[in-house]
Coordinates of C-alpha atoms and ligand atoms in Angstrom, one line a residue:
X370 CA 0.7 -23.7 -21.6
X371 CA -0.9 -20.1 -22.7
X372 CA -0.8 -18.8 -19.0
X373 CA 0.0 -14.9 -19.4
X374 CA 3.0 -13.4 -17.8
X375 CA 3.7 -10.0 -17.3
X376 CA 6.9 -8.4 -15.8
X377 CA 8.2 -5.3 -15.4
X378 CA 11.4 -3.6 -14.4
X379 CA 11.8 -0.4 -12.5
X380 CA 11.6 2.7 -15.2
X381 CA 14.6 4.3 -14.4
X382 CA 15.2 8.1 -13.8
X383 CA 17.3 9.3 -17.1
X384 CA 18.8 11.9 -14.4
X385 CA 22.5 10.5 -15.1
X386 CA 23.6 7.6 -17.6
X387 CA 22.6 4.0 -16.6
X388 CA 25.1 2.0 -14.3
X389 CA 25.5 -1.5 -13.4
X390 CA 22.5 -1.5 -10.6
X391 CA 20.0 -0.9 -13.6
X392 CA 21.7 -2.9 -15.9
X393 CA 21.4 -6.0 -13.1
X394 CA 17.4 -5.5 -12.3
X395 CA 17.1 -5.5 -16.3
X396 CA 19.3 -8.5 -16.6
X397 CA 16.9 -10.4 -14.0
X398 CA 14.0 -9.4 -15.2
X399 CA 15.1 -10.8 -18.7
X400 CA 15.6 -13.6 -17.0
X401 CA 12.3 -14.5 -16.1
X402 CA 10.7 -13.3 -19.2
X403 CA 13.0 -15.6 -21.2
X404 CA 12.0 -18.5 -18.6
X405 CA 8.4 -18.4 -19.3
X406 CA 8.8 -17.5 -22.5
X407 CA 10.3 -20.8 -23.1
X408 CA 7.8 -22.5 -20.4
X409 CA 5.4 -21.3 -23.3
X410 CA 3.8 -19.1 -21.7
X411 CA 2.4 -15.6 -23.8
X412 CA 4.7 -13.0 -22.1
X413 CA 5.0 -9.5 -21.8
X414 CA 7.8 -7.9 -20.9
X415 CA 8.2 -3.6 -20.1
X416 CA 11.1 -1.8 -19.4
X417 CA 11.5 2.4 -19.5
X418 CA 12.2 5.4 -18.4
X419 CA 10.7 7.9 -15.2
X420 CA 11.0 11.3 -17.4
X421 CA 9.2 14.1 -14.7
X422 CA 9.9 15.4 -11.3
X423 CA 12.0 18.2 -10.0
X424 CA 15.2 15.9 -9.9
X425 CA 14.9 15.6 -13.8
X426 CA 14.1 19.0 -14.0
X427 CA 17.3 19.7 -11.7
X428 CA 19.7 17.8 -13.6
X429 CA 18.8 19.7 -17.0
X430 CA 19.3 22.9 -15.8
X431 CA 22.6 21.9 -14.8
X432 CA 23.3 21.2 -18.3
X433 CA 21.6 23.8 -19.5
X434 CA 19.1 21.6 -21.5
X435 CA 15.5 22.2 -21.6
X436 CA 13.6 18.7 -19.8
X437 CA 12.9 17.0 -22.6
X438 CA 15.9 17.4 -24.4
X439 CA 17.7 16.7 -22.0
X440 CA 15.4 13.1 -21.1
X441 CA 15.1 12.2 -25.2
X442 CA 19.6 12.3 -25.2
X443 CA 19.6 10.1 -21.7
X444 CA 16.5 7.8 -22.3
X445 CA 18.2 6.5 -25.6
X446 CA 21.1 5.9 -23.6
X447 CA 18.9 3.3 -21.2
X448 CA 16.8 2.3 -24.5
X449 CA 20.2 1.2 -26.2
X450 CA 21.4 -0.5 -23.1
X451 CA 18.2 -2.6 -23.1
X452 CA 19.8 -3.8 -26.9
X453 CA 23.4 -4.1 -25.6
X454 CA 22.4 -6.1 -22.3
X455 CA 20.1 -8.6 -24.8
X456 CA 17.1 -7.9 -23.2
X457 CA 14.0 -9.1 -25.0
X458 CA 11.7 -6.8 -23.7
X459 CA 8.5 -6.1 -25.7
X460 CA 7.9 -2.5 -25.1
X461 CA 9.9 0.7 -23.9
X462 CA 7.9 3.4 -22.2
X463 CA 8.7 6.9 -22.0
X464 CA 7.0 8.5 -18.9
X465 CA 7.0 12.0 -21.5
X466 CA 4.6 9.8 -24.2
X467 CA 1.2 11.0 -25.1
X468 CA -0.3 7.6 -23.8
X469 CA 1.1 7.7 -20.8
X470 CA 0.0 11.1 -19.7
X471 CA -3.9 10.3 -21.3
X472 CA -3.2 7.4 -18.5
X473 CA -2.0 9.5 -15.5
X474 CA -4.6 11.8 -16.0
X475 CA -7.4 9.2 -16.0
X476 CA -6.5 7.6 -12.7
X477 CA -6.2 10.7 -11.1
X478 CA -9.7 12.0 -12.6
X479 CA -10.8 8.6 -11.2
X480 CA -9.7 9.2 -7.9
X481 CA -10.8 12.4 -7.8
X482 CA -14.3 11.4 -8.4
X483 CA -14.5 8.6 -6.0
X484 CA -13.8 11.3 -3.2
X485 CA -9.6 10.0 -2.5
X486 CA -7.9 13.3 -3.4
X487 CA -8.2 16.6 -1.1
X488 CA -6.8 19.6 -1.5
X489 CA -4.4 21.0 1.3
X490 CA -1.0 22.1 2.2
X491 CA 1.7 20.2 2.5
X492 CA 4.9 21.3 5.2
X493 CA 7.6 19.0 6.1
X494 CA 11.0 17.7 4.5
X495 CA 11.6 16.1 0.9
X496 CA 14.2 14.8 -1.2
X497 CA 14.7 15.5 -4.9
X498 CA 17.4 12.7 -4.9
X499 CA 14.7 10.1 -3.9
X500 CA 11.8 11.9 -5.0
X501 CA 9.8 11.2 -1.4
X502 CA 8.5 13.1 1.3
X503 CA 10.0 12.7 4.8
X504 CA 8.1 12.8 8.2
X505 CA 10.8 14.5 11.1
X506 CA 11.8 11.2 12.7
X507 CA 12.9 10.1 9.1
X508 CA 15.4 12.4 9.0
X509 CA 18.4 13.0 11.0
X510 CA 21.5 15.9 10.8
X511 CA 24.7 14.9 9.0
X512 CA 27.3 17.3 8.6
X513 CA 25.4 19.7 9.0
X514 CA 23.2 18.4 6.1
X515 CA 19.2 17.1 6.6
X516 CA 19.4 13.8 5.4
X517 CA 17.0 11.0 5.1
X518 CA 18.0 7.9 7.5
X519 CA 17.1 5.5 4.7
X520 CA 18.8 6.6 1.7
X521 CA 20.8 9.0 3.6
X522 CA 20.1 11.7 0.9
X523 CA 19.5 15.4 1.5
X524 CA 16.5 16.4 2.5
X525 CA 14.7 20.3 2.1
X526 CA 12.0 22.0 3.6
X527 CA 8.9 22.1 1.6
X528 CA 5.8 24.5 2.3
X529 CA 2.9 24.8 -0.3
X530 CA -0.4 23.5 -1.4
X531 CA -0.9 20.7 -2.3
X532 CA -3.4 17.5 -3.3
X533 CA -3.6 14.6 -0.5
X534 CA -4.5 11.4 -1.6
X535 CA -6.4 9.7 1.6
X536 CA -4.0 6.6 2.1
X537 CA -4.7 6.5 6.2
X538 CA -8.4 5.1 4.7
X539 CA -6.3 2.5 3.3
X540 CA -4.1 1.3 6.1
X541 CA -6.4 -1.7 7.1
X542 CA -7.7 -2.8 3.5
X543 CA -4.1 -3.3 2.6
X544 CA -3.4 -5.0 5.7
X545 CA -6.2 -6.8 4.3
X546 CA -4.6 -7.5 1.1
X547 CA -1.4 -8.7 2.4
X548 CA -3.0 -11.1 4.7
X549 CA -5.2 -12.7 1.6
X550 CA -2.2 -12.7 -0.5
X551 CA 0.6 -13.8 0.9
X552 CA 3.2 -13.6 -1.5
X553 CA 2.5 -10.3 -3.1
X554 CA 5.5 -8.7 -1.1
X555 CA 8.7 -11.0 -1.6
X556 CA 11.1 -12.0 -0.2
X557 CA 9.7 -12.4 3.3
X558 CA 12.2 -10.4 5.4
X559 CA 11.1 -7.3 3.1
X560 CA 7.5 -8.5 3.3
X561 CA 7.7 -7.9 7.0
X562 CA 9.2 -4.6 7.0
X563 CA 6.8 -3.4 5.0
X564 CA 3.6 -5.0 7.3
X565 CA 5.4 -3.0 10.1
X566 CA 5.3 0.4 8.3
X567 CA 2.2 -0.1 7.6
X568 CA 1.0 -1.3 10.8
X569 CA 2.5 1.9 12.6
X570 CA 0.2 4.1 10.7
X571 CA -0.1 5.6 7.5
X572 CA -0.7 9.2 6.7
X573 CA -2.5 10.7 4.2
X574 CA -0.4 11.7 1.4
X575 CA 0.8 14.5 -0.9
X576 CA 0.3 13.8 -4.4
X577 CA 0.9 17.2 -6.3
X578 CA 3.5 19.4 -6.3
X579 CA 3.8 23.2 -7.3
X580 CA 6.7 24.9 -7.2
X581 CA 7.9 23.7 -10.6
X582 CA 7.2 22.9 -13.6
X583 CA 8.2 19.4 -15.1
X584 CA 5.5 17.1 -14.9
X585 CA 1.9 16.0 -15.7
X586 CA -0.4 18.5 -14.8
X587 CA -3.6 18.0 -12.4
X588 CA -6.4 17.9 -15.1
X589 CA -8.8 19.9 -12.5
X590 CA -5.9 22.5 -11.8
X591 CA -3.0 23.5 -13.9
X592 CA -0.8 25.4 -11.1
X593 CA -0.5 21.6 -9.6
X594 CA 2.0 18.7 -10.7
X595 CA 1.0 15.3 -10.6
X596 CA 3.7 13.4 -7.9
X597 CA 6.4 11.8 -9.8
X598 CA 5.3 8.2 -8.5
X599 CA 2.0 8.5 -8.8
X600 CA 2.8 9.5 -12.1
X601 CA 5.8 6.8 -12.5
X602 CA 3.9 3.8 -11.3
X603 CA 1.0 4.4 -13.5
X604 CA 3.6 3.0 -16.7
X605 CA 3.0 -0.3 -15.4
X606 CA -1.0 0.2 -16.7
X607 CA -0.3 2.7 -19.2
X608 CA 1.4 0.2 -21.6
X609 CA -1.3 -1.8 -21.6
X610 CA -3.2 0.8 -23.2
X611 CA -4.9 1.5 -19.7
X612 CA -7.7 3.4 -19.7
X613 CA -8.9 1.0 -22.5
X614 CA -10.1 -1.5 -19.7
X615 CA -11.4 -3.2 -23.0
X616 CA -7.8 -3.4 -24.7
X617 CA -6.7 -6.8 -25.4
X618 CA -3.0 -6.0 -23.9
X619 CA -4.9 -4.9 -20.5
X620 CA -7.4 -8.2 -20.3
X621 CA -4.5 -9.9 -21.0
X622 CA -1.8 -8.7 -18.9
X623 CA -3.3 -6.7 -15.7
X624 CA -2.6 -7.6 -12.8
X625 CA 1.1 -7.8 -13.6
X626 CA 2.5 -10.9 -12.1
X627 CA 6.0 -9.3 -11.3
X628 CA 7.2 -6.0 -10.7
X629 CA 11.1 -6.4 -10.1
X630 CA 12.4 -3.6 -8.4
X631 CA 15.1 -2.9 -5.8
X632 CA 14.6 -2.3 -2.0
X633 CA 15.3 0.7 -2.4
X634 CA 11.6 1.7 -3.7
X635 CA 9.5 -0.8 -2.4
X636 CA 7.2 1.0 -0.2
X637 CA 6.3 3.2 -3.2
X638 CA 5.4 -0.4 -5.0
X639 CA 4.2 -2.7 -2.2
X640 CA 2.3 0.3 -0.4
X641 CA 1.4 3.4 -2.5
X642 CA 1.0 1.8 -5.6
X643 CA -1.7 -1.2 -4.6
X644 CA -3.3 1.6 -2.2
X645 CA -3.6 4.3 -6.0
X646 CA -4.9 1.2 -7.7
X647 CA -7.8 -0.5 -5.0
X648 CA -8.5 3.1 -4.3
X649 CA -9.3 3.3 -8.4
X650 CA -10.9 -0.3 -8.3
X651 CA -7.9 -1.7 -10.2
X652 CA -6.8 -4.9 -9.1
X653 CA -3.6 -4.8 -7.7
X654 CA -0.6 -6.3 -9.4
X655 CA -0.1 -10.1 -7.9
X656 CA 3.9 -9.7 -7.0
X657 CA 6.4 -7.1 -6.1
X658 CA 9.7 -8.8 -5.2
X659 CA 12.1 -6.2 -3.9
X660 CA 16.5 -7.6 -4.8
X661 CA 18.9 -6.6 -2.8
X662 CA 21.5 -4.2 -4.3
X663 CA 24.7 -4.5 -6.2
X664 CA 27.3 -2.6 -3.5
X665 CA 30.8 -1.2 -4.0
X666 CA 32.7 -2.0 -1.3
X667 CA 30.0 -1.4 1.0
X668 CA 27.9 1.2 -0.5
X669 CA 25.0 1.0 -3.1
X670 CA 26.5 2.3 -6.1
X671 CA 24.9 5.6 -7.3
X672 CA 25.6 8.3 -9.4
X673 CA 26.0 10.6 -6.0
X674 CA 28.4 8.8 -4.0
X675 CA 30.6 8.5 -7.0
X676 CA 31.3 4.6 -7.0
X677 CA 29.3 4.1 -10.1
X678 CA 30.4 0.8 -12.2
X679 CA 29.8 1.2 -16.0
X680 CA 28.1 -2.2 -17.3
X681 CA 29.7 -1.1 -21.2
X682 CA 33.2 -1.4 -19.5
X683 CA 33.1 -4.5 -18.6
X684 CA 30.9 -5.7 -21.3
X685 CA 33.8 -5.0 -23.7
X686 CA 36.2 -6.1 -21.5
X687 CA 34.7 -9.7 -20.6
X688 CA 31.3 -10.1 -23.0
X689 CA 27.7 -9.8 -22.5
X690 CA 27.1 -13.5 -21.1
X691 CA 30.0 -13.2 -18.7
X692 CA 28.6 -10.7 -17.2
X693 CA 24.8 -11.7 -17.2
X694 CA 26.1 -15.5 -16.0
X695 CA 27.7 -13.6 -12.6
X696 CA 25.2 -11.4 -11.8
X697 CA 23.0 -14.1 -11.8
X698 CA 24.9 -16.9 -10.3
X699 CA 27.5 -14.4 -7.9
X700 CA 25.0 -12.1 -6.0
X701 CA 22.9 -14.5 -4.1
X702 CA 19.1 -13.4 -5.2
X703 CA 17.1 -11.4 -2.2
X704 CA 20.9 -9.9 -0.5
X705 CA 23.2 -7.6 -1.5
X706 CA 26.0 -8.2 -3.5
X707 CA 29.9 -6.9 -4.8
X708 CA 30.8 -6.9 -7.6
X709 CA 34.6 -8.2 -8.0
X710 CA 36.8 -8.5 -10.9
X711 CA 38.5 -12.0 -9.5
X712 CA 35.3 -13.4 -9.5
X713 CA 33.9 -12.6 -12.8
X714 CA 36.8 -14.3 -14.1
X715 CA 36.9 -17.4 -12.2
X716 CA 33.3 -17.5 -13.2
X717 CA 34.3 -17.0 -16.6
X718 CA 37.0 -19.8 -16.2
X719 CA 35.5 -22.2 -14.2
X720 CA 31.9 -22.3 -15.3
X721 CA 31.7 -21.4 -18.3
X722 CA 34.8 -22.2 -20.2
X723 CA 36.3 -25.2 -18.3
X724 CA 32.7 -26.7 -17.2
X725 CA 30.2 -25.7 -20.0
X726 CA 32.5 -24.4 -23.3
X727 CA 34.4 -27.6 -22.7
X728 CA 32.0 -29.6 -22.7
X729 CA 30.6 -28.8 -25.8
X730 CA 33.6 -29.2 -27.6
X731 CA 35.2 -32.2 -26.1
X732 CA 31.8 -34.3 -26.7
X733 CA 31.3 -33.0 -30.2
X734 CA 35.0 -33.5 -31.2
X735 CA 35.0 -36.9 -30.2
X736 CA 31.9 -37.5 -32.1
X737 CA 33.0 -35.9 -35.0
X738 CA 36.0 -38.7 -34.7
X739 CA 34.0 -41.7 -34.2
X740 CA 30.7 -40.9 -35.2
X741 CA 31.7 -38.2 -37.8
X742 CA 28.8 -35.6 -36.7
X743 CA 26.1 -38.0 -36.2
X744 CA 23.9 -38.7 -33.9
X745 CA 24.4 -42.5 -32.5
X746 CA 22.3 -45.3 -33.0
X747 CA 21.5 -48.1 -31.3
X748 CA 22.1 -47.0 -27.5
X749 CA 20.8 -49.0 -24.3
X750 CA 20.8 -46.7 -21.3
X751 CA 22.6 -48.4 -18.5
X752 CA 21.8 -47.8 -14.8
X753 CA 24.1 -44.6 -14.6
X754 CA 22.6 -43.3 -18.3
X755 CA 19.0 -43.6 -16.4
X756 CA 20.2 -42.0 -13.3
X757 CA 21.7 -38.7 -15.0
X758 CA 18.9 -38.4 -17.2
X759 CA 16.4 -38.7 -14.7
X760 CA 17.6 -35.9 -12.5
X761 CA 16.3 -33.7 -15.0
X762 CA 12.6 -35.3 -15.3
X763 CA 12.1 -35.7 -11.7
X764 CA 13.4 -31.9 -10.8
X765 CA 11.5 -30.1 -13.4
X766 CA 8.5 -29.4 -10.7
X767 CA 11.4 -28.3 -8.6
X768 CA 12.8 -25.7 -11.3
X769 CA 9.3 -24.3 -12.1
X770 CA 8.5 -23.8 -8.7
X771 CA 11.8 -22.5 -8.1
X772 CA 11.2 -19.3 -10.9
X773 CA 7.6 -18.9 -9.4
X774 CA 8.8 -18.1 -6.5
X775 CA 11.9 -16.1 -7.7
X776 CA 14.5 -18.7 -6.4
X777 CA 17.1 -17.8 -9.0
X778 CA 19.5 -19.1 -6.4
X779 CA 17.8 -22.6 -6.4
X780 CA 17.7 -22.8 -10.2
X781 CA 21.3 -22.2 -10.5
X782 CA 22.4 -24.4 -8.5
X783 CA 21.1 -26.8 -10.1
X784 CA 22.5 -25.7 -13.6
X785 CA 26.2 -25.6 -11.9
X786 CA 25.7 -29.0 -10.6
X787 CA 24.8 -30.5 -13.7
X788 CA 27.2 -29.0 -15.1
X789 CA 29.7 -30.7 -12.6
X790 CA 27.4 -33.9 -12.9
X791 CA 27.8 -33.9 -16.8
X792 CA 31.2 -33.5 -17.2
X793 CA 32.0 -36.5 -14.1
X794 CA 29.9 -38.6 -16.2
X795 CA 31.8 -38.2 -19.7
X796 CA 35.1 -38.6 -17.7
X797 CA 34.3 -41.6 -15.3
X798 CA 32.8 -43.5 -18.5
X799 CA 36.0 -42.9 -20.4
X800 CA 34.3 -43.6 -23.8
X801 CA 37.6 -43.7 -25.8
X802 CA 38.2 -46.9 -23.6
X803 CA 35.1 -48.3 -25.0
X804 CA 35.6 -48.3 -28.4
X805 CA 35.5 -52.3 -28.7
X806 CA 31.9 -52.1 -27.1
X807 CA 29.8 -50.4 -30.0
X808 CA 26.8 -50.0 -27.8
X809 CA 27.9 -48.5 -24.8
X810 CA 30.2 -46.4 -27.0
X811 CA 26.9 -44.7 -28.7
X812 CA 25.1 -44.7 -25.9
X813 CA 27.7 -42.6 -23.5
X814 CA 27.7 -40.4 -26.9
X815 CA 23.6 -40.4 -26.9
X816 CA 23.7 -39.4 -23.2
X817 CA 26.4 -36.5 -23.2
X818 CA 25.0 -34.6 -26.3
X819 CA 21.5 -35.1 -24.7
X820 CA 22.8 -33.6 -21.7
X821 CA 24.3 -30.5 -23.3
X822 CA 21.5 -30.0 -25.1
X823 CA 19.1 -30.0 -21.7
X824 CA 22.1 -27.9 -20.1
X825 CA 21.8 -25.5 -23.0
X826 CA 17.7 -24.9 -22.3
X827 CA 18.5 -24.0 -18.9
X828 CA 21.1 -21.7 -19.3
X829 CA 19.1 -19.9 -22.1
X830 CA 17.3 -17.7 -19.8
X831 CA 20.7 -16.0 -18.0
X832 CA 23.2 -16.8 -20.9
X833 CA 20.7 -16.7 -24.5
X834 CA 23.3 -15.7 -27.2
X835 CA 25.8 -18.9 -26.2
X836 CA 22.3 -21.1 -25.4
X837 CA 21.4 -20.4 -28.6
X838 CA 25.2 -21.0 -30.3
X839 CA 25.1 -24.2 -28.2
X840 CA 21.9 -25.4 -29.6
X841 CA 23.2 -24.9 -33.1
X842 CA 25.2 -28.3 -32.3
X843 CA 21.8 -30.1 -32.6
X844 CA 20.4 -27.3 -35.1
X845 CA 17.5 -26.2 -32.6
X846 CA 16.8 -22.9 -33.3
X847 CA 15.6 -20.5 -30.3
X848 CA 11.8 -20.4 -31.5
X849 CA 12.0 -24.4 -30.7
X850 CA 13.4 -23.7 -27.4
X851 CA 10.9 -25.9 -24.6
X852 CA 11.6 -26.2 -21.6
X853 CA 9.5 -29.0 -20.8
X854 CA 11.6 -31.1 -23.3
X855 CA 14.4 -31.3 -20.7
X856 CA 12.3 -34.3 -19.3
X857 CA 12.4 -36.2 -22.5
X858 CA 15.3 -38.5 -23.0
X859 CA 14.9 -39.2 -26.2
X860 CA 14.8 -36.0 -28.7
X861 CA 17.6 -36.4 -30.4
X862 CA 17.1 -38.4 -33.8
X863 CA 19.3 -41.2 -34.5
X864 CA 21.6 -40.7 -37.5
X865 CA 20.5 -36.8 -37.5
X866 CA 22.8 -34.8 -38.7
X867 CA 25.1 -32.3 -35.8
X868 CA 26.9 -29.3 -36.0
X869 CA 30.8 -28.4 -34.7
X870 CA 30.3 -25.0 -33.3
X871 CA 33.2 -22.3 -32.2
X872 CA 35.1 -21.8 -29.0
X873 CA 32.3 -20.2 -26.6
X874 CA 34.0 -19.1 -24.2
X875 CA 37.7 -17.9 -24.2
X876 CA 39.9 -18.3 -20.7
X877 CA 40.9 -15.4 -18.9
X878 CA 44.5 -15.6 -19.1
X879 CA 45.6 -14.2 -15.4
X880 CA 48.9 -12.3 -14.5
X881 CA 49.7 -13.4 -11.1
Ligands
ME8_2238 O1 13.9 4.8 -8.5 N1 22.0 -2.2 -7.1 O2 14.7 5.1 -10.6 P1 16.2 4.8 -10.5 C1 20.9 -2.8 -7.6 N2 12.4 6.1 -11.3 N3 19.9 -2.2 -8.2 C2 20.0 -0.9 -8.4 C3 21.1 -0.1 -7.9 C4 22.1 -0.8 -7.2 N4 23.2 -0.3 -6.7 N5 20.9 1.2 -8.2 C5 19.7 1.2 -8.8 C6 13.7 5.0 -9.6 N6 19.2 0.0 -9.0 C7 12.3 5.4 -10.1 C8 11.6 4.0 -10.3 S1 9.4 2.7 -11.0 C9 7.8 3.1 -11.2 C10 10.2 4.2 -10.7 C11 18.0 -0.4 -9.7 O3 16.8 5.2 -11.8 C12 16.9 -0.9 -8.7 O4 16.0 -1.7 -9.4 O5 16.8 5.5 -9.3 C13 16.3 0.3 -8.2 O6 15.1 0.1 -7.6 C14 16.2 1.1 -9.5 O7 17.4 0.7 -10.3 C15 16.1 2.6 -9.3 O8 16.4 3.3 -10.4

């Protein structure tokens, strides 16, 4: 397959250091590069940080940091999370980099030109905290506070000049473009709220900002600031070397096929940001799929409210896989989720040590006894060999489909019950009762180490470092990961040499 993918995670504001909520739309974005990476596809996969705006600007001046300073000590903080997390993302933008800005200030001269962008004045309420303007019935008063009803932020007055980009013109073309493509905005529930705002009218809006400093500048007028998300978005196309139309990484890779974001900023990506770009006669990109958010107790974690969770914590508490396996498997893909200690470790337990760590080992041992680290030979499938097997060949559609359409839920489901399958099979076929009956004996061997090792591909997009220690058993090395080889039965060479591996997993021991 040499189908190009392209996926992006939110670039994320290096206003405070990164929590778990960034660390979980990284982890799924890694995900699905790693998927199609393996389904051999030529991937591209973008990750960064959002470096201008008044709320950077604010939060160095409370630590008495000049702005970029200040954004070079947090953004290495997010760029060395994107190592600890595993991610295998190609490139790292910085929103303060030279080929970003040549970007930014392109579109906008673009704009400009084809007659989008007035000049005008801009009155009503904004909030730093979300970076977004607020019409009056956005708003409501909380303790004695302005606050935005969605995010529930504050919100302040703002008066002053400003740039409009027209994007009432572009209420019915994108109306339009939702109709002809109807699974830009996913999941659906989100899709709708987002046809509804759109629907009820769209106003022109502001664009450039002028009471401080920190940002791009408007090429035609140096007293203006270019809007934080019109200058955020534009990464997606800068790191393809944008406005080299000609560049190989933009024929290549534009449209993107995913931006993965959280709800929380969809309407900048699923109706500002296709409205900039068919404005600009730039394609749009072909998906934005807006997750739900990771919540303590009730409430979206976030560096305001305090009920940040550190992903390093519980990194070195519990591992990296750990945690990647239950944010993946435990918050159901599209809704919110909590995070809970209890479960992490009875995912830890059940799953991965008891279902898939001990699996490994108890087949491999007992080959290593009877077969001393061979592959067997001469195997027959029998009727129940056929039927385990096969559930992989004739669900493989069912899985790709499943990642096209961001089902993680479906696709690990699957995993958990083949985990459950595999280990039923190697128990109900009792092979150390079959030791008088050579070729049954090799073949319930054959069929368990050919089921780890199809178990293993799966799991290597949400678990890679034990995939990969997994695969060592049959000495396939990551670059020879294919997915499409989970529907062959018959990979594993007779007489080949395998390979004991360590413990992967290690049991929570629990105190009650
Ligand atoms: O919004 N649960 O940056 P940001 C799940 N710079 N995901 C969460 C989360 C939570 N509790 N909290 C944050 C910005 N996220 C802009 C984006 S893109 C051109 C510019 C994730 O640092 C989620 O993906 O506030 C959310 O959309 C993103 O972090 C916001 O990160």
């Amino acid at each position: 397959m040499d189908e190009n993918f392209y996926i992006t995670t939110p670039i994320y504001y290096p206003s405070a250091k990164p929590h778990m909520g960034h660390a979980y739309s990284s982890i799924i974005s890694d995900f699905f590069a790693r998927f199609k990476r393996i389904q051999g596809c030529n991937v591209l996969f973008l990750t960064g940080t959002d470096e201008h705006g008044q709320k950077i600007q604010r939060a160095a001046e409370n630590k008495g940091m000049d702005p970029k300073s200040f954004c070079d000590e947090i953004s290495k903080t997010f760029n060395d999370l994107s190592k600890t997390l595993n991610l295998s993302n190609d490139d790292f933008i910085r929103t303060t980099e030279n080929r970003h800005k040549k970007s930014v200030t392109n579109l906008w001269k673009i704009l400009e030109k084809r007659n989008e962008i007035y000049l005008s004045k801009y009155s009503g309420w904004y909030s730093v905290s979300d970076e977004a303007f607020y019409s009056e019935d956005e708003t409501e008063e909380k303790n004695n506070t302005r606050t935005s009803k969605t995010s529930g932020s504050p919100v302040e007055w703002v008066e002053e000049e400003s740039y409009f980009f027209k994007l009432s013109k572009w209420q019915e073309p994108l109306l339009k473009f939702y109709s002809d493509n109807p699974k830009f905005i996913l999941p659906e529930s989100r899709k709708n709220e987002v046809i509804s705002f759109v629907k009820s009218g769209l106003k022109d809006l502001s664009i450039s900002r002028k009471s401080f400093s920190w940002g791009i500048k408007v090429p035609s007028n140096n007293d203006h600031i270019i809007y934080v998300w019109l200058d955020a978005l534009t990464n997606y196309i800068s790191a393809l070397n944008y406005p080299n139309v000609q560049d190989k990484l933009y024929k290549d890779f534009w449209p993107a096929s995913l931006h993965l974001i959280g709800k929380d900023i969809l309407r900048f990506h699923a109706v500002y940001w296709p409205a900039f770009l068919l404005a600009a006669d730039i394609p749009p990109p072909k998906r934005v799929y807006g997750h739900g958010w990771i919540l303590s107790g009730e409430e979206k974690m976030s560096k305001s409210k305090g009920n940040i969770l550190d992903p390093i914590e519980i990194i070195d508490q519990y591992g990296l896989d750990p945690l990647r396996y239950y944010l993946i498997k435990e918050v159901s893909f599209g809704n919110d989720g909590n995070i809970s200690q209890e479960k992490l470790e009875n995912c830890i337990n059940s799953d991965l040590a008891n279902n898939y760590g001990n699996l490994c080992q108890r087949v491999v041992s007992f080959n290593e006894k009877d077969f001393n680290l061979k592959i067997p030979n001469n195997y027959k499938f029998n009727k129940d060999d056929q039927q385990i097997l096969n559930t992989y060949s004739s669900n493989i559609e069912n899985l790709i489909n499943s990642i096209d359409n961001q089902n993680i839920n479906y696709y690990v489901n699957f995993i958990q019950e083949q985990l459950f399958a595999a280990n039923k099979y190697f128990n109900d076929q009792e092979p150390w009762r079959k030791k008088s009956d050579k070729e049954r004996l090799n073949s319930i061997l054959y069929v368990s180490l050919e089921l780890i090792r199809k178990i293993s591909i799966l799991l290597y997009p949400i678990i890679p470092e034990s995939s990969i220690k997994a695969l060592k058993i049959f000495n396939i090395t990551e670059d020879k990961i294919d997915f499409d080889s989970i529907k062959n039965h018959e990979i594993l060479k007779v007489n080949s040499d395998i390979n004991k591996i360590p413990i992967l997993f290690k049991k929570i021991i629990k105190n009650d």
